[in-house]
Coordinates of C-alpha atoms in Angstrom, one line a residue:
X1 CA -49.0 9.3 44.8
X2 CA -46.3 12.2 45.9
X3 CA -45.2 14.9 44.1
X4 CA -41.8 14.9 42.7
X5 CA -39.8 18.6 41.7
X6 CA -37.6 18.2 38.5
X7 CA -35.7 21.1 37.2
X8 CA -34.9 21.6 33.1
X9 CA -31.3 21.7 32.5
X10 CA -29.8 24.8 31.3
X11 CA -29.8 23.7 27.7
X12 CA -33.0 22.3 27.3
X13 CA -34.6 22.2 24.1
X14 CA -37.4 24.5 24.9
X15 CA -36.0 27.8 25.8
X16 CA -38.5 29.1 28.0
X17 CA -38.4 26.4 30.1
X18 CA -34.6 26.0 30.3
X19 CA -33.3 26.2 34.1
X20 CA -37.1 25.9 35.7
X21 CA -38.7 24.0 38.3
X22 CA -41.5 22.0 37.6
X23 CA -44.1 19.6 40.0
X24 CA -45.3 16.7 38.5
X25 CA -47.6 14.1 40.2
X26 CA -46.0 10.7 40.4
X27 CA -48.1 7.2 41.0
X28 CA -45.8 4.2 42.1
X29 CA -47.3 0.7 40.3
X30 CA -44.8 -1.8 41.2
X31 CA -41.7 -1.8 42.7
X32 CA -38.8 -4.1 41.8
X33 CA -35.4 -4.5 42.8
X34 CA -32.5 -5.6 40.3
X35 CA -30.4 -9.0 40.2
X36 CA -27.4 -9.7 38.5
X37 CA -28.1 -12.1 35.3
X38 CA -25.3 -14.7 34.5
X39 CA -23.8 -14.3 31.3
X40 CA -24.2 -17.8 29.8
X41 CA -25.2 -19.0 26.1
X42 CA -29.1 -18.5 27.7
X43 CA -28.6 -14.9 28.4
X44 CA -27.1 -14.1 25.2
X45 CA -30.2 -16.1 23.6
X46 CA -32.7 -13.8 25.2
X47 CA -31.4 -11.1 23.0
X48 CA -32.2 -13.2 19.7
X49 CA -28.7 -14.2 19.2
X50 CA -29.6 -17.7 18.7
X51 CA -25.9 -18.7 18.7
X52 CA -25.6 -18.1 22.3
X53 CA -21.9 -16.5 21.5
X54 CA -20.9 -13.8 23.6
X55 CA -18.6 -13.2 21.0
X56 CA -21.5 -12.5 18.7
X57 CA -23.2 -9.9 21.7
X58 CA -20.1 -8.1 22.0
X59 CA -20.0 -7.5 18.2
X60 CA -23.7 -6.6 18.3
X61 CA -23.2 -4.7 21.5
X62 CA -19.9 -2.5 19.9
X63 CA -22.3 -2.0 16.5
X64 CA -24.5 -0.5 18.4
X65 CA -22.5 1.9 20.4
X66 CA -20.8 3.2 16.7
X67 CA -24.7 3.5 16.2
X68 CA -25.2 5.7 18.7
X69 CA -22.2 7.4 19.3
X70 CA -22.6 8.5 14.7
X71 CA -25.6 10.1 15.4
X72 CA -24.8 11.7 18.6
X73 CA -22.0 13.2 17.0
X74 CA -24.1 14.6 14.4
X75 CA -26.8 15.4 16.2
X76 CA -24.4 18.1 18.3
X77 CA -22.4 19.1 15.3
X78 CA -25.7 20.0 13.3
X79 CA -26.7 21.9 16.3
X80 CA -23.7 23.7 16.7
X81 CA -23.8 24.7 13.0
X82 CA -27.6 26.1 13.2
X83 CA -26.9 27.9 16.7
X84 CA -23.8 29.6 14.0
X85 CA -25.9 30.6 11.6
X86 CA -28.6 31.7 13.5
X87 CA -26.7 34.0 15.5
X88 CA -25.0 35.3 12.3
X89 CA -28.2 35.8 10.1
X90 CA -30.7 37.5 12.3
X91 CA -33.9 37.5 10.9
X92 CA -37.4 39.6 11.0
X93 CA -39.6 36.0 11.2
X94 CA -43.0 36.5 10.0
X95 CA -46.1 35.7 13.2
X96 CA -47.6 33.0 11.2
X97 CA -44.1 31.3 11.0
X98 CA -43.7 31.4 14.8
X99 CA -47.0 30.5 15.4
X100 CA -47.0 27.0 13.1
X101 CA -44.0 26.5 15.3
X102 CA -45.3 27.1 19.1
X103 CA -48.3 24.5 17.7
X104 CA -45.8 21.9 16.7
X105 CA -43.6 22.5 20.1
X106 CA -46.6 22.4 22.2
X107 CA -48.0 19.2 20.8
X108 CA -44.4 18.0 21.6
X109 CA -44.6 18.7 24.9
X110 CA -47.9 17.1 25.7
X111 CA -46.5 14.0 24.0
X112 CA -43.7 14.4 26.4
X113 CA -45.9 14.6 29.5
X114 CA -47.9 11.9 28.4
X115 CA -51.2 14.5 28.0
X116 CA -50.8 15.3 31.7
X117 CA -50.6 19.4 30.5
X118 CA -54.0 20.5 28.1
X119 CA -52.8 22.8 25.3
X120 CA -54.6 25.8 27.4
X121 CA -51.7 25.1 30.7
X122 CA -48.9 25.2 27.8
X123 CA -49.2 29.1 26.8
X124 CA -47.8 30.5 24.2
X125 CA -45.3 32.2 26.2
X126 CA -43.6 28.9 27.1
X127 CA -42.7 28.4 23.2
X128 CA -42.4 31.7 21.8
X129 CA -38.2 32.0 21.8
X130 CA -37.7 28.1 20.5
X131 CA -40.6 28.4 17.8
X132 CA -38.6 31.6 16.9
X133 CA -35.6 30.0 16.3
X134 CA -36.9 27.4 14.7
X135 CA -38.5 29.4 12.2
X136 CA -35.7 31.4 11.7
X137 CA -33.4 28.0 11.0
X138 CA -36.1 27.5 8.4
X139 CA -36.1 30.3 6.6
X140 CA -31.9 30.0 6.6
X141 CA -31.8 27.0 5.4
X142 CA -34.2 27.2 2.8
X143 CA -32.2 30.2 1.2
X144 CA -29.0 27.9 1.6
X145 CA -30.5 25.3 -0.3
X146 CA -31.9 27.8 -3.0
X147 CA -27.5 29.0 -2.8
X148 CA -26.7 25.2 -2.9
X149 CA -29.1 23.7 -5.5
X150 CA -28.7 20.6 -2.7
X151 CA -31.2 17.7 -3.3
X152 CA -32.3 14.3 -2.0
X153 CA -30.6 11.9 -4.1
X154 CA -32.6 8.4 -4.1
X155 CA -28.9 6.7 -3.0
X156 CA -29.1 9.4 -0.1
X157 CA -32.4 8.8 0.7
X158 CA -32.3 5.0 0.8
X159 CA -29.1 5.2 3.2
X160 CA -30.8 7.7 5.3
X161 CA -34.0 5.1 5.9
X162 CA -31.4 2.2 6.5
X163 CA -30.0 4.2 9.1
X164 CA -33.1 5.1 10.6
X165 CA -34.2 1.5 10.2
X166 CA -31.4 -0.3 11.7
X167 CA -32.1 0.9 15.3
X168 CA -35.4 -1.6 15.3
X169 CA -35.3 -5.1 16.0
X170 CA -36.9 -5.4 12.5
X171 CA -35.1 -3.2 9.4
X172 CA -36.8 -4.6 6.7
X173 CA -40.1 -4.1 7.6
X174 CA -39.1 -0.7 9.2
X175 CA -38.0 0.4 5.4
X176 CA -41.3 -1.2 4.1
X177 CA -43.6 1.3 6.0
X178 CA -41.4 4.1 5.4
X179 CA -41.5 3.3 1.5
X180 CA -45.1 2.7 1.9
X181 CA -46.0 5.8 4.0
X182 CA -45.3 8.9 1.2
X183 CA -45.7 11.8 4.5
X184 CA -42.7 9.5 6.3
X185 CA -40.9 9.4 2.8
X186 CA -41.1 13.4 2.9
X187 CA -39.8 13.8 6.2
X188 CA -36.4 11.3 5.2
X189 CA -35.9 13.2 2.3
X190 CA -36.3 16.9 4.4
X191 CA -33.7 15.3 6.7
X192 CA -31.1 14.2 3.6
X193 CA -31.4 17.7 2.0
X194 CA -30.7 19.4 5.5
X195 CA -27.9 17.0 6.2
X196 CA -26.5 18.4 2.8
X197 CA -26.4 22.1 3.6
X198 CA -25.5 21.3 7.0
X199 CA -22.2 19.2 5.3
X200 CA -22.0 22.2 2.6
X201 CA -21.6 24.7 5.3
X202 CA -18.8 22.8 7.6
X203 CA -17.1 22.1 3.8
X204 CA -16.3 26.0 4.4
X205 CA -16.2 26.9 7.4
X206 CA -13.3 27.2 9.8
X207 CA -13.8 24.0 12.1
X208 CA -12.6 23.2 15.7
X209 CA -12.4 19.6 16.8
X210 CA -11.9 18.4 20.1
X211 CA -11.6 15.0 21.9
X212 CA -14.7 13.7 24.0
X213 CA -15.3 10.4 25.6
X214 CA -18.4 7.9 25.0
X215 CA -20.0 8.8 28.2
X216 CA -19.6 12.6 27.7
X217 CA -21.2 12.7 23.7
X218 CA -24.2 10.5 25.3
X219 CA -24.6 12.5 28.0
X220 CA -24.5 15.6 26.3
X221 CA -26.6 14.0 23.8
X222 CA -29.3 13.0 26.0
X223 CA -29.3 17.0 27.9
X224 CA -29.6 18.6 24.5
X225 CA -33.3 16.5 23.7

């Protein structure tokens, strides 16, 4: 076992611990060194491509990164909107709010450190600026919906669960438990009607756009949480 010192990055998700240090205790199992596979028609087989075509991986392979690189994309660009609108709505956010929030983030972050942390070592403290922003974004975009009279279309919806779905080796049954589980069904159709106010207010607002590379939305991507 040894002890290894990570430090958040700047922009991490959680606020309060953006830019700190933290120890956490490490246990090696096994350790393994790489080789370099051959990329013949049994390579391409292992990854279900029954063909063997390497053709057929690259194709798979650029899907994928179109995939990725969509929802990256959106996933900054909806951030960028909310940090906008929070810093241009401040709000007085009600304790309870915050408080639903800090026991949402905190179960997060036990998840995260694989229940390493009890809910006592995660203080309120840690969560209180994030679980107020997030409660803030809620409140905001719940009067921009009431503005909008956005909803979750069942053509929206149904895309939105494809999307979600197609990241699994399986789709179809993927979109069969979501369809089957009503609390799942709930979160999708949250997700289409923020999406909406999120495309309403970019429809009028005065937008920037810049060039970025694969590597840098990824990155930047994968630093944001």
């Amino acid at each position: 076992m040894r002890e290894i010192e990570v430090t958040f990055p700047d922009d991490y998700q959680v606020e309060s611990l953006a830019g700190q240090t933290a120890v956490f205790e490490v246990t090696a199992k096994t350790v393994q060194a790489p080789t370099v596979a051959a990329v013949d028609e049994d390579f391409v087989r292992s990854f279900g491509i029954d063909s063997g075509s390497i053709d057929e991986l690259r194709d798979g392979l650029r899907r994928n990164m179109e995939r990725e690189l969509n929802q990256a994309l959106r996933k900054q660009v909806k951030q960028q909107v909310l940090d906008a609108l929070v810093e241009r709505n401040p709000l007085e956010v009600p304790q309870a709010l915050i408080s639903d929030e800090i026991g949402r983030l905190r179960e997060q972050m036990q998840q995260q450190l694989g229940g390493q942390m009890s809910a006592d070592q995660l203080g309120d403290e840690l969560f209180q600026d994030e679980a107020r922003r997030r409660a803030q974004v809620g409140l905001i975009l719940s009067e921009l919906v009431n503005h909008t009279g956005v909803q979750a279309d069942e053509e929206s919806i149904r895309s939105q669960v494809q999307e979600l779905a197609s990241a699994y080796e399986d789709p179809q049954q993927v979109e069969q438990y979501y369809y089957q589980n009503q609390e799942m069904l709930q979160g999708v159709q949250a997700m289409v009607v923020e999406d909406k106010v999120i495309d309403w207010v970019l429809a009028n607002a005065n937008v920037t756009e810049r060039q970025s590379s694969f590597d840098e939305m990824m990155n930047r991507n994968t630093q944001s949480g």
